Coordinates of C-alpha atoms in Angstrom, one line a residue:
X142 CA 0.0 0.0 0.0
X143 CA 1.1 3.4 -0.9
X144 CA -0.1 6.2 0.7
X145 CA 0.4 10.2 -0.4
X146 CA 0.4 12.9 2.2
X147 CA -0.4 16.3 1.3
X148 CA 1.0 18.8 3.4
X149 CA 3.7 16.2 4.9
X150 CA 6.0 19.2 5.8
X151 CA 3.7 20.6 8.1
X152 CA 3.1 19.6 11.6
X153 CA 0.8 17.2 11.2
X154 CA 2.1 15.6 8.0
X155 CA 5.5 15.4 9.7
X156 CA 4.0 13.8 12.4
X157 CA 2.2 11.0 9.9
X158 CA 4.9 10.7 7.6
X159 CA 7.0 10.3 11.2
X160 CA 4.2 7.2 12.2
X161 CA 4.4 5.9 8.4
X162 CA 8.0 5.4 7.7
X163 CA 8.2 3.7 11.9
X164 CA 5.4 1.5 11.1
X165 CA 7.3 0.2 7.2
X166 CA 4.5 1.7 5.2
X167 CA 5.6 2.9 1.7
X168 CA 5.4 6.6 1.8
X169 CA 5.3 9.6 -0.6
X170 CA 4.3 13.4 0.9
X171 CA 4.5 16.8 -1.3
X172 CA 5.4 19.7 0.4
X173 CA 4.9 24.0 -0.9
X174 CA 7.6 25.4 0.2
X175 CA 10.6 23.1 1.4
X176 CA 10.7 19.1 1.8
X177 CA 10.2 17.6 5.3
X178 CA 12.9 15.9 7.2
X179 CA 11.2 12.7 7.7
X180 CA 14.3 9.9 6.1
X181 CA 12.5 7.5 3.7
X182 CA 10.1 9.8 2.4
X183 CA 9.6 10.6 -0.9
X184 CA 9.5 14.2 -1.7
X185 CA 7.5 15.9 -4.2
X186 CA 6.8 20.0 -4.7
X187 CA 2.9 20.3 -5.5
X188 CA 0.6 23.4 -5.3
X189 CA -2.8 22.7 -5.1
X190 CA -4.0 25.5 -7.3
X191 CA -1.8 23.6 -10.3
X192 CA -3.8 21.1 -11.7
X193 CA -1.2 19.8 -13.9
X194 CA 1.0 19.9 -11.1
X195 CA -1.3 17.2 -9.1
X196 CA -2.3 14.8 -11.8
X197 CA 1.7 14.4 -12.6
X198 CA 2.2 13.6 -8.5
X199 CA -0.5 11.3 -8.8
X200 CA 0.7 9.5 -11.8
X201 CA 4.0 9.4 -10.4
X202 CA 3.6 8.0 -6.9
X203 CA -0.1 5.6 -7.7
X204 CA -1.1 6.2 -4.1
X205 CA -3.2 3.4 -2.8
X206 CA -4.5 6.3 -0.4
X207 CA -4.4 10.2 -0.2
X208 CA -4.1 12.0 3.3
X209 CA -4.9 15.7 2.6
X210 CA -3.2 17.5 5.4
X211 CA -2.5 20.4 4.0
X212 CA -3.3 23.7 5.4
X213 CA -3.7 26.6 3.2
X214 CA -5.0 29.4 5.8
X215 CA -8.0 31.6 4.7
X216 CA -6.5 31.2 0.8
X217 CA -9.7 30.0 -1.0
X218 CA -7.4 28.9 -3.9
X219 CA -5.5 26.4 -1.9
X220 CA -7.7 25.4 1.4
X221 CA -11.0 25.3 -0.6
X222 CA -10.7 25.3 -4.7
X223 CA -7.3 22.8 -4.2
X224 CA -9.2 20.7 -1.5
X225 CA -11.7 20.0 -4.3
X226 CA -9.1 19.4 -7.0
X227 CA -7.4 16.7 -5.1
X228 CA -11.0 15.2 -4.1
X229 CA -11.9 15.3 -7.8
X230 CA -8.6 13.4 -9.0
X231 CA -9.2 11.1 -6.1
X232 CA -12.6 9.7 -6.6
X233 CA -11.6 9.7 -10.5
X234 CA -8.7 7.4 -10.2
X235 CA -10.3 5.3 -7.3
X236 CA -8.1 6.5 -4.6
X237 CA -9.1 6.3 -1.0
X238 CA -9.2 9.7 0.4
X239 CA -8.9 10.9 4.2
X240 CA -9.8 15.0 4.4
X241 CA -8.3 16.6 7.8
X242 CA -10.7 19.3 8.3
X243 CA -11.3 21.4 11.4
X244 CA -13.7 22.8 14.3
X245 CA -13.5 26.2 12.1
X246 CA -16.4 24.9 10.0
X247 CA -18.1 25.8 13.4
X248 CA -20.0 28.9 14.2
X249 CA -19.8 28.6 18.2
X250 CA -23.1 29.5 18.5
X251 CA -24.7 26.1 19.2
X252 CA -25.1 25.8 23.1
X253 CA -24.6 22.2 23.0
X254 CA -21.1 20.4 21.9
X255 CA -20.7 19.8 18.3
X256 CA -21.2 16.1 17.0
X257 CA -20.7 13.9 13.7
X258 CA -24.1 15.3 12.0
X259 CA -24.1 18.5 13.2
X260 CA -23.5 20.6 10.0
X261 CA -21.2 23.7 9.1
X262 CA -22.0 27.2 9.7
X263 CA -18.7 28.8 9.4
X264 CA -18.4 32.4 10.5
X265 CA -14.7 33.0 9.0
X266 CA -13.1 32.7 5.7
X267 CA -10.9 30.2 6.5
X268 CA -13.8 28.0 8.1
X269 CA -15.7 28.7 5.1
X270 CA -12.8 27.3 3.0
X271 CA -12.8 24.3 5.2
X272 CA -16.7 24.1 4.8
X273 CA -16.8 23.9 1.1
X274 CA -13.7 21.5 0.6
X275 CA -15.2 18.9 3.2
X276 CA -18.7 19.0 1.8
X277 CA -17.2 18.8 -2.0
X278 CA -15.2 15.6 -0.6
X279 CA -18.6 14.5 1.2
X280 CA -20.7 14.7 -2.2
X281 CA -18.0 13.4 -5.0
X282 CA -16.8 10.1 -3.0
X283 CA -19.0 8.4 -0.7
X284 CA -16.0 6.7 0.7
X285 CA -13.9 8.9 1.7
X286 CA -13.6 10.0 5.5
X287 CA -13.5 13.6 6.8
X288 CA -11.9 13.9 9.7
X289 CA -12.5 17.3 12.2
X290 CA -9.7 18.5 14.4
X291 CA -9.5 20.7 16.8
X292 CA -6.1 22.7 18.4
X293 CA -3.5 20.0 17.4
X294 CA -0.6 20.3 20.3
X295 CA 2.4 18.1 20.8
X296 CA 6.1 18.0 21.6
X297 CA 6.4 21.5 21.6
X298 CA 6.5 22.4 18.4
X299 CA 3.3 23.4 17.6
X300 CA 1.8 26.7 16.7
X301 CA 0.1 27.2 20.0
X302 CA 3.1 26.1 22.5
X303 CA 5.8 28.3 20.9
X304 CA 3.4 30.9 21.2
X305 CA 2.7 30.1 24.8
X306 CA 6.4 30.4 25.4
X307 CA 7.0 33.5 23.7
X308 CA 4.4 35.8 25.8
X309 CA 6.0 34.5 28.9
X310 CA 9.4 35.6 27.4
X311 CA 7.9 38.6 26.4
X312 CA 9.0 38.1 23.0
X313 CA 5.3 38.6 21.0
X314 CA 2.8 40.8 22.1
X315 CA -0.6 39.4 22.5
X316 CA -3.2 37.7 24.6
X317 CA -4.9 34.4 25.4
X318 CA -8.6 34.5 25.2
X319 CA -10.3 33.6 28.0
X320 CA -13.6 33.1 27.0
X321 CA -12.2 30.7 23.3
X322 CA -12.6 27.4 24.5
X323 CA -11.7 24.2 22.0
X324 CA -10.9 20.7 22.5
X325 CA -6.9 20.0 21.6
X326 CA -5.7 17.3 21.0
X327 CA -2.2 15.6 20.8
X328 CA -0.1 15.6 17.6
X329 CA 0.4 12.1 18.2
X330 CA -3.0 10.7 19.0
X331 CA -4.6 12.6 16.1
X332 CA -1.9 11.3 13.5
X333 CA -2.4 7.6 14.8
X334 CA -6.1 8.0 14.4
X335 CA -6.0 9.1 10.8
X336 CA -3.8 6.0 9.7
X337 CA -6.4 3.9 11.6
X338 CA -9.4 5.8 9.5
X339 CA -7.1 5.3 6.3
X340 CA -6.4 1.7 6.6
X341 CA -9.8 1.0 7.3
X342 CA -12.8 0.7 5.5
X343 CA -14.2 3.6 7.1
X344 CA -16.2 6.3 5.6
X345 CA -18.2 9.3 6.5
X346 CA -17.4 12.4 9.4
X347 CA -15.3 11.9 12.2
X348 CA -14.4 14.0 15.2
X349 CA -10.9 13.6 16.2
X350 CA -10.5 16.0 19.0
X351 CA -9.7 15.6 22.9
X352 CA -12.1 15.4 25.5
X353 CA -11.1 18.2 27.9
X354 CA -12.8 21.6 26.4
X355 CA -10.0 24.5 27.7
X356 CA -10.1 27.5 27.0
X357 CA -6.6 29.5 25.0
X358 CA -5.3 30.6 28.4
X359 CA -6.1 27.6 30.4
X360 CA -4.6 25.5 27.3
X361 CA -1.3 27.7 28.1
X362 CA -1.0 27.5 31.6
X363 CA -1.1 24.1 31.2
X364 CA 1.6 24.2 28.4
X365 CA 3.5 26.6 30.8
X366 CA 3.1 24.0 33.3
X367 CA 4.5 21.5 31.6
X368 CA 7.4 23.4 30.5
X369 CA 8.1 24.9 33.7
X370 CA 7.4 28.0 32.6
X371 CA 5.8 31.1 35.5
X372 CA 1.8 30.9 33.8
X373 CA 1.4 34.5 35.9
X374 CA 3.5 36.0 33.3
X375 CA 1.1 34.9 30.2
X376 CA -1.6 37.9 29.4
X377 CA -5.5 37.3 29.3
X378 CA -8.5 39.1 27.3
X379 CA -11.5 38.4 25.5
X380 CA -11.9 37.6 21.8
X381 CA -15.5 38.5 22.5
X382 CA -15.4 42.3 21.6
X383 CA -11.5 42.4 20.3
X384 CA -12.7 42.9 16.7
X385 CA -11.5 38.9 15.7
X386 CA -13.4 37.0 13.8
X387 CA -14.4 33.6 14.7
X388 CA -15.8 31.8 17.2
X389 CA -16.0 31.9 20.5
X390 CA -17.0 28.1 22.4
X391 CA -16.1 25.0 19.5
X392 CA -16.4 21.8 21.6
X393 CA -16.0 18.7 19.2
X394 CA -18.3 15.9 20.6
X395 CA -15.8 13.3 19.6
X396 CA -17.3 10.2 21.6
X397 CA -18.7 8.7 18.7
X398 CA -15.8 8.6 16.6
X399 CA -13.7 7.3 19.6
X400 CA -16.1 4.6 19.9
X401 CA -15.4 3.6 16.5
X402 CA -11.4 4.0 17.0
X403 CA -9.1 1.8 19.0
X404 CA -6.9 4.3 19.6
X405 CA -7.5 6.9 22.3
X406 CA -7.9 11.0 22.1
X407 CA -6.1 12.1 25.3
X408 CA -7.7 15.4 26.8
X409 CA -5.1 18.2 27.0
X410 CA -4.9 17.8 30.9
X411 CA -3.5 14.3 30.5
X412 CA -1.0 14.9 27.7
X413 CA 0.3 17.9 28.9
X414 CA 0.9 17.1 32.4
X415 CA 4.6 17.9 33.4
X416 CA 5.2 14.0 34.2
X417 CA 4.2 12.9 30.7
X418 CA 7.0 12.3 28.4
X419 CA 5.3 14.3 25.9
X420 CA 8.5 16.1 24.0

């Protein structure tokens, strides 16, 4: 089995090319900007908004499977238009086809937590990319998975933890909502549980978030925690009012899809305690 992994030089496609490779699986990932690291990894340039460039990637690697982890921001072009594209050349060549989306797709203003059927009602235009690539991938293949993520944290390196340390350094000016809960989850976890949903038979939406619902600032005092860092020195506000767009309480109901998967979403207060050997 061969498997393709767009976006493979990000920090979740590192992280799956990183499982693939230790687990023997034959493994090709493309990459915008600069190849990955991972060693035994095929390596191929691809922008999603080139469909030439993606049908010659596909004909060169055959790809049993396709893991789209690619992030594109709020660029329609790339996070909703290429999304589509790869879906397209997907169903058409027979190709099972994983989607990572995310709790963006999410208004916030649903009282209750957000399951498997509940359906999109983006309020920013990176959600609404998200929206229309996971609802193109949900019409042209009835096969295919779409998986919804939430914060993804692990081993330091992610977005939110360097972050985290740079306020307390004082290095980056900014805040961490108090009132912007979400449900991370570990790098790890959330890579292992893709490669479960792409070797199985699987189909349909899945929530692959943690269980604990934190909100930004609890999420870094935690982090801070962990890393030994003084939490005092890391400054609050409210998103509600501050002019950002999105929104404001996203909890993934992800029992469902955990049901389902044999391997387990740890909430961020377990992986991020101090004692875990998380980095």
């Amino acid at each position: 089995m061969t498997v393709l992994i767009v976006g493979g030089s990000g920090f979740l496609g590192a992280e799956l090319a990183r499982q693939a490779r230790a687990a023997g699986r034959e493994t090709a990932a493309t990459f915008q900007s600069h190849p990955g690291k991972s060693a035994g990894v095929t390596w191929h340039r691809l922008d999603l908004r080139n469909p030439a460039s993606l049908r010659e990637i596909l004909d060169a690697v055959s790809p049993t499977a396709v893991v789209n982890a690619s992030s594109g921001g709020s660029e329609w072009a790339v996070t909703a238009e290429g999304g589509i594209r790869l879906a397209q050349a997907a169903t058409q060549r027979g190709i099972r086809l994983v989607h990572v989306s995310s709790d963006a797709v999410f208004s916030g203003r649903r009282h209750d937590q957000y399951d498997e059927t509940c359906l999109p009602d983006p309020v920013t235009p990176y959600g609404a990319a998200k929206s229309a690539a996971e609802t193109a991938v949900r019409l042209l293949d009835a096969g295919a998975v779409v998986a919804r993520t939430s914060l993804i944290i692990g081993g330091g390196r992610s977005e939110h933890e360097r972050m985290v340390h740079a306020l307390a350094a004082g290095t980056r000016e900014g805040v961490l909502f108090t009132d912007d809960v979400r449900c991370p989850v570990h790098v790890g976890d959330l890579a292992a549980a893709l490669w479960e949903l792409t070797l199985s038979d699987a189909a349909g939406v899945f929530h692959l978030a943690g269980p604990d619902a934190v909100t930004r600032h609890e999420l870094g005092i935690l982090i801070a925690q962990r890393d030994g860092l003084d939490a005092s020195l890391l400054p609050t506000g409210l998103r509600a009012g501050s002019g950002l767009p999105g929104a404001l309480r996203v909890h993934l109901d992800s029992r469902a899809s955990q049901n389902y998967l044999a391997t387990r979403l740890r909430g961020a207060r377990e992986f991020l305690r101090r004692q875990h050997p998380d980095r």
